[in-house]
């Protein structure tokens, strides 16, 4: 009873914060910083030239930001004094390329001081990362405010790669996102890389019957075991999330249907008829994937963080 009441309260809290996110608008900086987006795009582009892993990092950064405390740039804050920040929490190992956001912020502060929020920079940079990797582009609604709180322990609120479909559904629905959003946004795994520990559960001691997750393609599992042996000594060993890790395409969905996906949470998309149908649709049509991805990204990036300021330095509260 108490649990039902609590979840009702948190649902109401979530819905009211979601509704107030309607304040975002595509032309938000039209008067106050008309060049904001072209400045961010240029910085992202430069970042990619130096490091091809930048787009994956920026996309994951935005996801991480929005899923914890809403899209309020809490992911960018550095630990300070006794407070250990989100970015120093347990699943932080894939987070990087914060310097790209710092560069953009620096240029924006010169051009239009105190105007563009760090949370908006992350949202716009994630869009640019997708577009510059061959994916779709879209207008990003803006007007987010930056939050003043970031806690390492909050990072456990991110969905785990070991989640099954009902756990994933719950994690997404708590943030106003549907099963359809889950499938489209999981397509973000068309970019990037994972460390061994994030999929170790599938390739060693999977359960008491199977050493390897039987839903995996055996030759794929064997190749993962080669880079990630049981007692792995290579620091930063791991695997790309799909066959074209720097190209935003629908290869992830094709591979998923063949048992060649990295995480249990990817594989889980084939365990409900609704999500499986979408996986097949996106594997068959990149266009339909792109269209759905854009819709769901706009939804995810509108999860309101209830921030209160425009940070001057994205790593520190004002
Ligand atoms: C559905 C639930 C999700 C789970 C369980 C999940 C889990 C993970 C894990 C465990 C990693 C690798 C961490 C590591 O070992 O380095 C990862 C990487 C990544 N995720 Fe997800 N993720 C989810 C959803 C998303 C969403 C919604 C997006 C964006 C739309 C996204 C984008 C990425 C990207 C781009 C990477 C690669 C990062 C890099 O190479 O730097 N993920 N994800
Ligand atoms: C991740 O957290 C550890 C401490 O828990 C910290 O030393 C490391 O710098 C963090 N990584 C990033 C990319 O912030
Ligand atoms: C998912 O995992 C949870 C927790 O272990 C379990 O209670 C639930 O029954 C599982 N759901 C499915 C569909 O396997």
XYZ file of C-alpha atoms and ligand atoms in Angstrom:
389
model
C 0.000 0.000 0.000
C 2.753 2.394 1.035
C 4.688 1.400 -2.068
C 1.709 2.144 -4.294
C 1.249 5.502 -2.635
C 4.948 6.319 -3.036
C 4.996 5.402 -6.695
C 1.863 7.498 -7.231
C 3.554 10.467 -5.601
C 6.700 10.050 -7.672
C 4.579 9.643 -10.792
C 2.800 12.923 -10.068
C 6.104 14.639 -9.370
C 7.505 13.358 -12.610
C 4.474 14.307 -14.692
C 4.390 17.838 -13.333
C 8.093 18.361 -14.077
C 7.550 16.908 -17.538
C 4.702 19.290 -18.250
C 6.624 22.388 -17.231
C 9.265 21.419 -19.818
C 6.923 22.956 -22.408
C 8.831 26.168 -21.810
C 11.577 24.935 -24.148
C 11.586 26.459 -27.602
C 13.549 26.054 -30.797
C 14.188 29.805 -31.137
C 15.141 30.326 -27.514
C 18.457 32.106 -28.254
C 17.251 33.843 -31.389
C 17.507 37.303 -29.809
C 20.090 36.735 -27.093
C 22.705 34.574 -28.829
C 21.823 33.938 -32.468
C 25.141 32.241 -33.245
C 24.967 29.836 -30.291
C 24.259 26.741 -32.333
C 26.783 27.398 -35.063
C 29.455 27.932 -32.409
C 28.616 24.630 -30.723
C 28.576 22.791 -34.068
C 32.014 24.124 -34.966
C 33.502 23.048 -31.642
C 31.977 19.568 -31.966
C 33.281 19.270 -35.508
C 36.796 20.201 -34.380
C 36.556 17.706 -31.544
C 35.671 14.895 -33.965
C 38.632 15.659 -36.212
C 40.957 15.109 -33.253
C 39.100 12.141 -31.778
C 36.595 9.906 -33.560
C 35.071 8.770 -30.264
C 33.732 12.231 -29.455
C 30.240 11.744 -30.996
C 29.578 8.572 -28.975
C 30.740 10.324 -25.830
C 28.483 13.342 -26.405
C 25.422 11.219 -27.125
C 25.937 9.081 -24.031
C 26.621 12.212 -21.958
C 23.230 13.660 -22.898
C 21.424 10.389 -22.124
C 23.193 10.154 -18.778
C 22.401 13.794 -17.990
C 18.697 13.500 -18.802
C 18.158 10.227 -16.933
C 19.541 11.645 -13.700
C 17.749 14.701 -12.289
C 16.479 15.603 -15.764
C 18.522 17.411 -18.427
C 20.195 19.921 -16.123
C 23.917 19.405 -16.827
C 24.341 17.652 -13.468
C 26.575 15.236 -15.364
C 29.105 18.020 -15.990
C 29.724 19.112 -12.405
C 33.069 18.176 -10.875
C 33.374 16.656 -7.433
C 34.037 19.325 -4.877
C 35.077 19.043 -1.245
C 33.207 16.146 0.303
C 30.672 15.936 -2.523
C 31.461 13.191 -5.033
C 29.730 14.141 -8.286
C 27.710 12.049 -10.735
C 30.631 11.805 -13.142
C 32.656 10.085 -10.415
C 29.889 7.573 -9.694
C 30.133 3.882 -10.545
C 29.008 3.660 -14.205
C 31.084 6.665 -15.247
C 33.791 4.886 -17.166
C 32.259 5.562 -20.565
C 31.922 9.284 -19.905
C 34.543 11.394 -21.601
C 35.060 14.374 -23.920
C 33.892 16.874 -21.296
C 36.506 19.220 -22.739
C 34.368 19.639 -25.866
C 31.571 21.120 -23.751
C 34.130 23.301 -21.927
C 35.427 24.683 -25.244
C 31.953 25.504 -26.489
C 31.044 27.160 -23.197
C 34.185 29.279 -23.280
C 33.397 30.595 -26.746
C 29.771 31.220 -25.850
C 30.750 33.148 -22.727
C 32.883 35.444 -24.866
C 30.137 35.958 -27.427
C 27.076 36.230 -25.153
C 28.034 36.046 -21.473
C 25.692 34.341 -19.020
C 23.126 33.382 -21.643
C 23.504 29.792 -22.860
C 23.022 27.014 -20.312
C 25.375 24.058 -20.087
C 22.386 21.706 -20.303
C 21.436 23.249 -23.666
C 25.023 22.926 -24.886
C 24.960 19.204 -24.106
C 21.601 18.754 -25.865
C 22.726 20.621 -28.980
C 26.125 18.894 -29.018
C 24.416 15.471 -28.862
C 22.312 16.388 -31.893
C 25.420 17.597 -33.743
C 27.255 14.398 -32.810
C 24.489 12.326 -34.405
C 24.199 14.509 -37.499
C 27.966 14.673 -38.073
C 28.142 10.857 -37.863
C 25.743 10.395 -40.775
C 22.575 10.328 -38.704
C 19.506 12.556 -38.852
C 19.420 16.180 -37.790
C 16.628 18.080 -36.069
C 15.747 21.333 -34.316
C 16.616 21.121 -30.630
C 14.190 22.856 -28.263
C 16.237 24.971 -25.827
C 15.856 26.960 -22.626
C 17.020 24.411 -20.036
C 18.478 25.727 -16.794
C 21.493 24.261 -15.061
C 21.079 22.418 -11.769
C 23.160 22.862 -8.642
C 23.261 19.239 -7.454
C 25.280 16.270 -8.658
C 25.766 13.124 -6.598
C 27.804 10.022 -7.381
C 25.155 7.755 -5.858
C 22.515 9.031 -8.292
C 24.339 7.284 -11.107
C 22.843 3.951 -10.026
C 19.512 5.294 -11.307
C 20.733 4.676 -14.843
C 19.393 1.489 -16.400
C 21.883 -1.388 -16.070
C 23.074 -3.317 -19.131
C 21.832 -6.472 -17.383
C 18.217 -5.234 -17.252
C 15.402 -7.323 -18.736
C 12.519 -5.821 -20.695
C 10.302 -5.096 -17.681
C 13.116 -3.358 -15.818
C 13.925 -1.294 -18.905
C 10.277 -0.421 -19.392
C 10.027 0.738 -15.785
C 13.190 2.824 -15.985
C 11.936 4.567 -19.115
C 8.320 5.017 -18.024
C 9.465 6.691 -14.793
C 10.831 9.378 -17.092
C 7.779 9.630 -19.303
C 9.276 7.461 -22.038
C 7.454 4.563 -23.707
C 8.503 1.139 -24.969
C 8.679 2.653 -28.457
C 11.077 5.322 -27.142
C 13.126 2.551 -25.531
C 13.650 0.782 -28.852
C 14.395 3.938 -30.837
C 16.790 5.344 -28.229
C 18.580 2.022 -27.792
C 19.573 2.675 -31.407
C 22.056 5.129 -29.857
C 24.172 1.980 -29.502
C 24.975 2.352 -33.187
C 27.826 4.555 -31.915
C 30.626 3.762 -29.530
C 32.281 1.217 -27.360
C 31.768 -0.810 -24.206
C 34.194 -2.049 -21.602
C 34.249 -5.772 -20.837
C 32.578 -5.521 -17.444
C 29.367 -4.165 -18.996
C 28.719 -7.440 -20.862
C 30.786 -9.874 -18.786
C 27.547 -11.387 -17.429
C 26.692 -12.787 -20.878
C 29.982 -14.476 -21.724
C 31.094 -16.065 -18.430
C 28.911 -17.906 -15.857
C 25.726 -16.660 -17.529
C 23.520 -18.932 -15.400
C 23.722 -22.374 -13.811
C 22.908 -24.087 -17.105
C 24.918 -22.013 -19.594
C 28.324 -20.431 -19.434
C 27.353 -18.197 -22.359
C 24.021 -16.453 -22.945
C 22.318 -18.878 -25.390
C 20.569 -16.003 -27.153
C 23.946 -14.819 -28.458
C 25.358 -15.841 -31.793
C 28.017 -18.425 -30.713
C 30.787 -17.087 -32.952
C 30.083 -13.540 -31.755
C 30.215 -14.685 -28.131
C 33.503 -16.478 -28.831
C 35.017 -13.314 -30.270
C 33.936 -11.332 -27.208
C 35.441 -13.958 -24.905
C 38.698 -13.568 -26.727
C 38.951 -9.839 -25.962
C 37.362 -10.267 -22.538
C 38.674 -13.428 -20.860
C 37.308 -14.390 -17.460
C 40.242 -12.887 -15.598
C 40.784 -9.916 -17.786
C 44.019 -8.052 -17.211
C 43.910 -5.579 -20.076
C 42.746 -2.219 -18.831
C 40.122 -0.635 -21.077
C 39.540 -3.820 -23.065
C 36.122 -4.095 -24.660
C 34.134 -4.131 -27.873
C 32.447 -1.746 -30.257
C 28.680 -1.547 -29.904
C 28.142 -2.312 -33.586
C 30.139 -3.029 -36.746
C 30.308 0.669 -37.699
C 30.951 2.397 -34.351
C 31.583 5.857 -35.796
C 28.650 5.824 -38.221
C 25.117 6.554 -37.085
C 23.121 3.973 -39.058
C 20.690 1.091 -38.468
C 23.393 -1.636 -38.351
C 22.750 -2.026 -34.607
C 19.226 -3.340 -35.291
C 20.358 -5.731 -38.022
C 23.046 -7.159 -35.740
C 20.595 -7.389 -32.855
C 18.335 -9.675 -34.926
C 21.339 -11.947 -35.568
C 22.265 -12.302 -31.885
C 25.189 -9.920 -32.279
C 24.316 -7.236 -29.754
C 26.526 -6.392 -26.820
C 24.278 -5.962 -23.790
C 21.543 -8.079 -22.241
C 19.475 -4.887 -22.377
C 19.844 -4.825 -26.182
C 18.927 -8.488 -26.514
C 15.936 -7.871 -24.227
C 14.307 -5.789 -26.964
C 13.548 -9.087 -28.727
C 11.661 -10.535 -25.759
C 8.398 -8.625 -26.101
C 6.351 -8.734 -29.275
C 5.870 -4.972 -29.393
C 9.550 -4.111 -29.109
C 10.605 -6.969 -31.406
C 8.290 -5.672 -34.102
C 9.996 -2.259 -33.887
C 13.484 -3.765 -33.970
C 12.544 -5.528 -37.210
C 11.065 -2.358 -38.624
C 14.210 -0.331 -37.892
C 16.477 -3.116 -39.198
C 14.519 -2.985 -42.445
C 14.330 0.780 -42.806
C 16.982 3.226 -41.729
C 14.602 6.040 -42.597
C 11.984 4.809 -40.141
C 14.658 4.404 -37.470
C 15.903 7.965 -37.995
C 12.399 9.391 -37.830
C 11.588 7.541 -34.607
C 14.975 8.364 -33.077
C 14.474 12.096 -33.603
C 11.036 12.002 -31.998
C 12.277 10.086 -28.983
C 15.418 12.205 -28.591
C 13.313 15.354 -28.410
C 11.201 13.643 -25.739
C 14.213 12.471 -23.743
C 15.941 15.828 -23.976
C 12.820 17.535 -22.618
C 12.908 15.705 -19.277
C 12.895 18.717 -17.030
C 15.691 19.000 -14.521
C 14.213 21.981 -12.748
C 17.579 23.758 -12.852
C 17.806 27.358 -11.712
C 20.814 29.073 -13.252
C 23.033 29.578 -16.273
C 26.360 28.242 -15.082
C 29.383 30.336 -16.018
C 31.705 27.318 -15.853
C 30.004 24.010 -16.680
C 32.077 22.198 -14.058
C 30.982 24.361 -11.108
C 27.771 25.893 -9.795
C 27.732 29.701 -9.765
C 18.278 1.288 -22.670
C 19.073 1.424 -21.631
C 20.547 1.619 -21.782
C 21.508 0.888 -21.180
C 21.283 -0.270 -20.207
C 22.784 1.382 -21.628
C 24.003 0.883 -21.210
C 25.211 1.272 -21.739
C 26.486 0.760 -21.303
C 26.692 -0.248 -20.176
C 27.438 1.318 -22.063
C 28.939 1.053 -22.046
C 29.624 1.552 -20.813
C 31.032 1.068 -20.834
O 31.277 -0.075 -20.435
O 31.916 1.804 -21.292
C 26.769 2.196 -22.999
C 27.402 2.926 -23.961
C 26.765 3.835 -24.772
N 25.431 4.183 -24.720
Fe 23.991 3.213 -23.687
N 22.562 2.388 -22.509
C 21.222 2.582 -22.629
C 20.605 3.557 -23.378
C 21.267 4.485 -24.153
C 20.639 5.628 -24.777
C 19.180 6.001 -24.628
C 21.609 6.261 -25.479
C 21.494 7.511 -26.315
C 20.440 7.796 -27.041
C 22.834 5.517 -25.296
C 24.029 5.816 -25.895
C 25.220 5.155 -25.656
C 26.451 5.416 -26.378
C 26.627 6.399 -27.531
C 27.432 4.608 -25.810
C 28.908 4.549 -26.212
C 29.696 5.538 -25.385
C 31.120 5.683 -25.849
O 31.608 4.913 -26.683
O 31.784 6.609 -25.352
N 22.594 4.464 -24.465
N 25.422 2.154 -22.765
C 35.169 7.968 -12.643
O 35.197 7.845 -11.230
C 36.476 7.630 -10.676
C 36.341 7.502 -9.171
O 35.188 6.803 -8.810
C 37.383 8.834 -11.031
O 38.688 8.595 -10.533
C 37.427 9.020 -12.546
O 38.145 10.182 -12.871
C 36.014 9.141 -13.108
N 36.046 9.229 -14.578
C 35.574 10.272 -15.276
C 35.647 10.174 -16.739
O 35.098 11.269 -14.748
C 12.965 -9.045 -14.790
O 13.748 -9.083 -13.632
C 13.026 -8.854 -12.437
C 14.024 -8.748 -11.290
O 14.929 -9.813 -11.302
C 12.000 -9.955 -12.258
O 11.251 -9.736 -11.076
C 11.079 -9.987 -13.467
O 10.176 -11.050 -13.377
C 11.890 -10.103 -14.749
N 10.990 -9.915 -15.895
C 11.083 -10.633 -17.024
C 10.136 -10.295 -18.111
O 11.912 -11.519 -17.149
